[in-house]
PDB file of C-alpha atoms in Angstrom:
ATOM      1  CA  UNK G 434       0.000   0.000   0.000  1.00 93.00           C
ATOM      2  CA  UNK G 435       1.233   3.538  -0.589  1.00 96.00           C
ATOM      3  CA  UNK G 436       1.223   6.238   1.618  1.00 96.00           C
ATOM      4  CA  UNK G 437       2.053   9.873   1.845  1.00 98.00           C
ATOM      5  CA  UNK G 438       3.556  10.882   4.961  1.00 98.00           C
ATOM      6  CA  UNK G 439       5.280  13.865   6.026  1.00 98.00           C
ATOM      7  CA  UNK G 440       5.341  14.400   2.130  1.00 97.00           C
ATOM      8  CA  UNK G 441       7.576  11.466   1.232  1.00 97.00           C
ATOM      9  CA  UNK G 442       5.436   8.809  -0.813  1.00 97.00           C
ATOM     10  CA  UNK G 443       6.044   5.304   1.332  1.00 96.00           C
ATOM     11  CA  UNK G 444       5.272   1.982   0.586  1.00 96.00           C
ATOM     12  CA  UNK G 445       4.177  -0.532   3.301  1.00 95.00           C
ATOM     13  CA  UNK G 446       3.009  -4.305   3.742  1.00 94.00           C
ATOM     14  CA  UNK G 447       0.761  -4.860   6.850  1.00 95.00           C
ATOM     15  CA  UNK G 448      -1.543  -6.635   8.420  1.00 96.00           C
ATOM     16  CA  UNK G 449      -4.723  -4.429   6.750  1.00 96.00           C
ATOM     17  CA  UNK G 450      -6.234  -4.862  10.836  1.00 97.00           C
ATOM     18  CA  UNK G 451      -3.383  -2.454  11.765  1.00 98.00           C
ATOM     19  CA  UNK G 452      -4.272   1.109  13.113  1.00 98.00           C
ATOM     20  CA  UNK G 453      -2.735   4.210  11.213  1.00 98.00           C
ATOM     21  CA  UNK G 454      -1.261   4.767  14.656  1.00 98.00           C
ATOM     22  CA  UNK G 455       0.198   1.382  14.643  1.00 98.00           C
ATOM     23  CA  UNK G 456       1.656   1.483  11.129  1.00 98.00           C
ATOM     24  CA  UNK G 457       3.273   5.186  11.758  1.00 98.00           C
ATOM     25  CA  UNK G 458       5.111   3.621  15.275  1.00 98.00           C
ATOM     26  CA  UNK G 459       5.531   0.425  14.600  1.00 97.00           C
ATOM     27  CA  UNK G 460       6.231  -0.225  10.922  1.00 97.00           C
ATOM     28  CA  UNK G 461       7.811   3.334   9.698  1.00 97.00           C
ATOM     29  CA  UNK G 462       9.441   4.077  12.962  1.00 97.00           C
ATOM     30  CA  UNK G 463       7.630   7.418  13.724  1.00 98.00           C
ATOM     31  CA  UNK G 464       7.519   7.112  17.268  1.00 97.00           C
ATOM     32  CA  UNK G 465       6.837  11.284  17.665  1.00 97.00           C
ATOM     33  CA  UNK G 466       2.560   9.880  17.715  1.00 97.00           C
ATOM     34  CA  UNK G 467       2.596   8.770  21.101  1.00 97.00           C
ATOM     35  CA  UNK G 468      -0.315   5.694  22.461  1.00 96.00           C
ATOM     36  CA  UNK G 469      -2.005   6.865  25.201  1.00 95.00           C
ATOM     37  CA  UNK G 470      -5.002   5.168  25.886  1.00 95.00           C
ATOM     38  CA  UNK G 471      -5.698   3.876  22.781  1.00 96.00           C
ATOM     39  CA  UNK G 472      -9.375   4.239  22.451  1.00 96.00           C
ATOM     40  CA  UNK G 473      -9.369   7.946  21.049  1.00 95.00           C
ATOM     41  CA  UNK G 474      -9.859   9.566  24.632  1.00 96.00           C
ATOM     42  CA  UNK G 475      -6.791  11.455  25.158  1.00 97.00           C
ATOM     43  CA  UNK G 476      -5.610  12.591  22.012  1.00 97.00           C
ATOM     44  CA  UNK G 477      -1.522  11.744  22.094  1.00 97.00           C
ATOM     45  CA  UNK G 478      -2.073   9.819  18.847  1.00 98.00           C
ATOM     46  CA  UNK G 479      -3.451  12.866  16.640  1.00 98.00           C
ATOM     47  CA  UNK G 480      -2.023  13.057  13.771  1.00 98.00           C
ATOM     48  CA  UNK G 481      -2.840  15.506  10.788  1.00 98.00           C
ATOM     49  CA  UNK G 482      -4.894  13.849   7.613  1.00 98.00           C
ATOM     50  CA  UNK G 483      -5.515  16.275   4.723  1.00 98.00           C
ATOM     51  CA  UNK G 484      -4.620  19.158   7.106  1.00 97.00           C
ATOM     52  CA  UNK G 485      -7.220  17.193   9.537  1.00 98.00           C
ATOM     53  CA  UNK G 486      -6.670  16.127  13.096  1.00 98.00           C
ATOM     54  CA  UNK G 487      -7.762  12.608  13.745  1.00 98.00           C
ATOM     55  CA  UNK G 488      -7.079  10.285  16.471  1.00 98.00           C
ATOM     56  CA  UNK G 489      -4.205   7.772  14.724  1.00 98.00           C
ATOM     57  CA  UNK G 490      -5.543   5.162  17.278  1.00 98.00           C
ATOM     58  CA  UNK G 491      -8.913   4.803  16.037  1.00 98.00           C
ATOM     59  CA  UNK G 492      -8.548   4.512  12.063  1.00 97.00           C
ATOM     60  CA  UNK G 493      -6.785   1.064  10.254  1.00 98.00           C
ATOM     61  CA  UNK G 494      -4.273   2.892   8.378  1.00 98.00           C
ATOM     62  CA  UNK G 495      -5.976   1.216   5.016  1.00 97.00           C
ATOM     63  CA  UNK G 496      -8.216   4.156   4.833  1.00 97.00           C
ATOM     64  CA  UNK G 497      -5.654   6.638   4.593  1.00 98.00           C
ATOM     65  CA  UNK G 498      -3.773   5.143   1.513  1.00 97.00           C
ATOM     66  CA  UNK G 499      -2.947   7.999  -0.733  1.00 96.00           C
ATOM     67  CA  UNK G 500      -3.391  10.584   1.437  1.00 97.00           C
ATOM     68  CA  UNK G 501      -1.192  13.363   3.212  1.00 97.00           C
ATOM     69  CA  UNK G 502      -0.466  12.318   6.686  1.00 98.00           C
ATOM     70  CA  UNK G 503       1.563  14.725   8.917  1.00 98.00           C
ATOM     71  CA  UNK G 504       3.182  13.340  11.991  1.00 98.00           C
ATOM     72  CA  UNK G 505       4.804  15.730  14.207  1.00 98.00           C
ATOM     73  CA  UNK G 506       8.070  14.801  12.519  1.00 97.00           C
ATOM     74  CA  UNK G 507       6.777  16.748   9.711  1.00 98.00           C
ATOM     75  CA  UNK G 508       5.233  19.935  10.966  1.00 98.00           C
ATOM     76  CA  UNK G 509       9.047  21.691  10.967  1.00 96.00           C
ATOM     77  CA  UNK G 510      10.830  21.961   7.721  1.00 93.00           C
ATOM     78  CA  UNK G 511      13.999  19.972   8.275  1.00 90.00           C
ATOM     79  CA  UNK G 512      15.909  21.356  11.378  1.00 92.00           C
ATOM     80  CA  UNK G 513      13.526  24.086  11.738  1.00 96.00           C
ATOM     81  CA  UNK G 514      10.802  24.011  14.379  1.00 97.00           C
ATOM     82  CA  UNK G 515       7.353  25.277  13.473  1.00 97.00           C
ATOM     83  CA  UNK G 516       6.242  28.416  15.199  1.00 97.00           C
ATOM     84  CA  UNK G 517       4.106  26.276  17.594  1.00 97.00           C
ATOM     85  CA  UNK G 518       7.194  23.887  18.309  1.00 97.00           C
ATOM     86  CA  UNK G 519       9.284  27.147  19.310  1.00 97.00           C
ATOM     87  CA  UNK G 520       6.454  28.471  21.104  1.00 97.00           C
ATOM     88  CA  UNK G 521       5.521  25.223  23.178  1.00 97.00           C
ATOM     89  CA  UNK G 522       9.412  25.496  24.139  1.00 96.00           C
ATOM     90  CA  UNK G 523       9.289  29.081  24.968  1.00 96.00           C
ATOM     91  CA  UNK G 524       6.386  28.987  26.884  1.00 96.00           C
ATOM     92  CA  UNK G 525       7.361  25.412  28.299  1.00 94.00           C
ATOM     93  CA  UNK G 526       3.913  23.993  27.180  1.00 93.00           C
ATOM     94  CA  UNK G 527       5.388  20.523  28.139  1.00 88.00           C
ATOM     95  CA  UNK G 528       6.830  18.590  30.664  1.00 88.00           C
ATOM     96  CA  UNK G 529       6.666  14.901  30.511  1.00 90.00           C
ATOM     97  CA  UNK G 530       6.303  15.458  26.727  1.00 91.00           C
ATOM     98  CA  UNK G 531       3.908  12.618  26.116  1.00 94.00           C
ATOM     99  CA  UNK G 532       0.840  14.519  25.127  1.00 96.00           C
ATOM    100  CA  UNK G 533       2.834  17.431  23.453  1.00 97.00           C
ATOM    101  CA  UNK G 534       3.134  15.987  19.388  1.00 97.00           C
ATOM    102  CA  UNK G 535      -0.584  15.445  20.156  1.00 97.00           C
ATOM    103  CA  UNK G 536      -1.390  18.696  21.309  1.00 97.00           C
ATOM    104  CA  UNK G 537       1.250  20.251  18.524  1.00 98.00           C
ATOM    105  CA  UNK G 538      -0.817  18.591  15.229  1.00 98.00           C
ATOM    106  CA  UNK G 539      -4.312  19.494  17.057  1.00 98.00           C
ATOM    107  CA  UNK G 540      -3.142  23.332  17.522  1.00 98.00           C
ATOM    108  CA  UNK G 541      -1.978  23.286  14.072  1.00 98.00           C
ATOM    109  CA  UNK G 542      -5.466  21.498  12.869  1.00 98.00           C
ATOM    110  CA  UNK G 543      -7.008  23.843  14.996  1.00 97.00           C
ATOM    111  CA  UNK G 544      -5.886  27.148  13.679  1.00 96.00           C
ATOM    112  CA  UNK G 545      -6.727  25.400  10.384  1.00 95.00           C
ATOM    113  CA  UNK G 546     -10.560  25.365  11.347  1.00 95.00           C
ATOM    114  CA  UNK G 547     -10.670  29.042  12.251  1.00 94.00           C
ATOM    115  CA  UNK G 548      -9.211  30.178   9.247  1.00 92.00           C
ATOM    116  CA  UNK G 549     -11.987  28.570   7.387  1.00 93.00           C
ATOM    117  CA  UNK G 550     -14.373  29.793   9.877  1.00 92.00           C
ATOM    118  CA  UNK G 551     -15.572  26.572  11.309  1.00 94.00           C
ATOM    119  CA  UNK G 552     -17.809  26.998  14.466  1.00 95.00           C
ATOM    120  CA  UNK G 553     -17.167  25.048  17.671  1.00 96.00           C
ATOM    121  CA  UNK G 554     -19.938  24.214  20.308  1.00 95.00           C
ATOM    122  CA  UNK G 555     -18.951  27.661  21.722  1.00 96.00           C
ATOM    123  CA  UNK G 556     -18.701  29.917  19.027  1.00 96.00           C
ATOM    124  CA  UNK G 557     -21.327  32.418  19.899  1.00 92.00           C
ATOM    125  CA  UNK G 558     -22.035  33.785  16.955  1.00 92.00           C
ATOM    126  CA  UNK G 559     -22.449  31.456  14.062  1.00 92.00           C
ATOM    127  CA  UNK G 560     -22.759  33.440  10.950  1.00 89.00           C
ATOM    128  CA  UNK G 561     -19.655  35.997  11.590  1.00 88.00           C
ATOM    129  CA  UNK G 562     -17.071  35.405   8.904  1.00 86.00           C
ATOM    130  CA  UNK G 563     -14.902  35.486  11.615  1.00 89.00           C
ATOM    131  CA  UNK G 564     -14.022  33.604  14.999  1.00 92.00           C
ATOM    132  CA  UNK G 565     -12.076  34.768  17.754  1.00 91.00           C
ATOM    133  CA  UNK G 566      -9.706  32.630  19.165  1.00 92.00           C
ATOM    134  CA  UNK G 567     -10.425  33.114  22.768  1.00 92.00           C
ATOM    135  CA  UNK G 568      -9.713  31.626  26.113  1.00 91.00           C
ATOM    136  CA  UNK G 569     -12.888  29.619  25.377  1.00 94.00           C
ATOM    137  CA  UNK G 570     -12.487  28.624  22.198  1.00 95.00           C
ATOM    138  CA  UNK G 571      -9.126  28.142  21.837  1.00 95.00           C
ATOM    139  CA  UNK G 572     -10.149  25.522  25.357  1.00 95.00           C
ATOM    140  CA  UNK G 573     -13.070  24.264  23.960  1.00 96.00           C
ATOM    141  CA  UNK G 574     -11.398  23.311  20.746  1.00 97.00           C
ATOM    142  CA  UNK G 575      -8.487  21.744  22.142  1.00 97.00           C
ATOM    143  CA  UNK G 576     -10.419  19.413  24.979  1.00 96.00           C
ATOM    144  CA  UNK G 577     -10.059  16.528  23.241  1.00 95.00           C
ATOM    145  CA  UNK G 578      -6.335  16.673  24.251  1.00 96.00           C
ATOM    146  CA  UNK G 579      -5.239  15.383  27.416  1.00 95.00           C
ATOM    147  CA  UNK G 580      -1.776  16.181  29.502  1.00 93.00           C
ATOM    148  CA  UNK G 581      -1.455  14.511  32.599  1.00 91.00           C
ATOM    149  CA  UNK G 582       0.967  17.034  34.142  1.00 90.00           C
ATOM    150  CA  UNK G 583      -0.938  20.106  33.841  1.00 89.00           C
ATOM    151  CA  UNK G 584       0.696  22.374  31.392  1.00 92.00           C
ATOM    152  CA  UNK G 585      -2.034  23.691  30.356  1.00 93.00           C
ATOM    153  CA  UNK G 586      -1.480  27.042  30.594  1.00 94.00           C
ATOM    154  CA  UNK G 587       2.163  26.990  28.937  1.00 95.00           C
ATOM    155  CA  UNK G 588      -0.052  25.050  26.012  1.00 96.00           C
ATOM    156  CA  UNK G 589      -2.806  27.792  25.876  1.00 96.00           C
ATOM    157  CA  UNK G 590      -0.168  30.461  25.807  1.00 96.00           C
ATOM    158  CA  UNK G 591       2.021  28.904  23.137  1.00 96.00           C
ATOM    159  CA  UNK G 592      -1.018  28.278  20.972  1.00 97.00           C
ATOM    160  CA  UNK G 593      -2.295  31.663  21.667  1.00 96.00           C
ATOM    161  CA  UNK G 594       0.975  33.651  20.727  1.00 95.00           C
ATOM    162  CA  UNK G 595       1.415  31.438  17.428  1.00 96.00           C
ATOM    163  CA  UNK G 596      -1.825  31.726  16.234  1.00 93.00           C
ATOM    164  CA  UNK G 597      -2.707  35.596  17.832  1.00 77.00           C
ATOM    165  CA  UNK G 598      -3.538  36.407  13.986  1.00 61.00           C
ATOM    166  CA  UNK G 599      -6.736  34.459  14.775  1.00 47.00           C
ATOM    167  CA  UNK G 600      -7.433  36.079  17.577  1.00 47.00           C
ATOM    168  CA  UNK G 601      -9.610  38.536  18.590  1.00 43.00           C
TER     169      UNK G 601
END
């Protein structure tokens, strides 16, 4: 099966049961998509599809043949850190690091959906042609990522200074 990830074109031979998260760790040796609970709860698998965040955990990597997978590995451009990378390190948005190349591809994904003005459950007003990336939203749109050790505010920060364009 083919694959496009981190924009090299890979082929694999699996086991077609195998999760996306499974073939990334396990048979490419991508080991930035962390398993955390493995049933889609905590979010240290997400992994950008299409610009998409998805849970890497839930999904057999057979339905992502041919498309544009971006582990964390990818978001920089070769020894460069994204923005967000920097920021999380400025802003020491991690400390065990588990959760962090989860939160990183969900913040990216995220600032994704505001820029094509897709509402959350707490957008308050649905037909502005903009949204506001505020505490809440910018929360509310990152809750399905988990971190054990409570740097949640160095997270919110970093996310909020990278993506401040978006905000209010």
């Amino acid at each position: 099966m083919r694959f496009i990830v981190n924009g090299d074109p890979i082929d694999a031979e699996f086991d077609l049961r195998t999760s996306l998260l499974d073939l990334l760790r396990e048979h490419l040796g991508l080991m930035g998509s962390k398993k955390g609970c493995n049933q889609g709860a905590c979010g240290a698998c997400t992994v950008l599809v299409d610009g998409e965040r998805i849970n890497a955990c839930l999904g057999l990597a057979v339905q992502y043949q041919g498309r544009a997978i971006t582990t964390v590995e990818g978001l920089g451009q070769g020894d460069t850190l994204h923005p967000l990378q920097q920021a999380f390190i400025r802003h020491d948005g991690f400390q065990c690091g588990y959760c962090t190349p989860g939160q990183l591809c969900s913040a990216v994904a995220m600032a994704g959906e505001i820029a094509r003005g897709s509402p959350s459950v707490v957008t308050a007003d649905l037909s502005a042609e903009t949204i506001a990336l505020d505490h809440d939203e910018l929360r509310e749109r990152m809750s399905g990522n988990l971190c054990r050790c409570g740097a949640y505010n160095g997270i919110v920060e970093a996310i909020a200074e990278t993506f401040a364009k978006h905000a209010a």
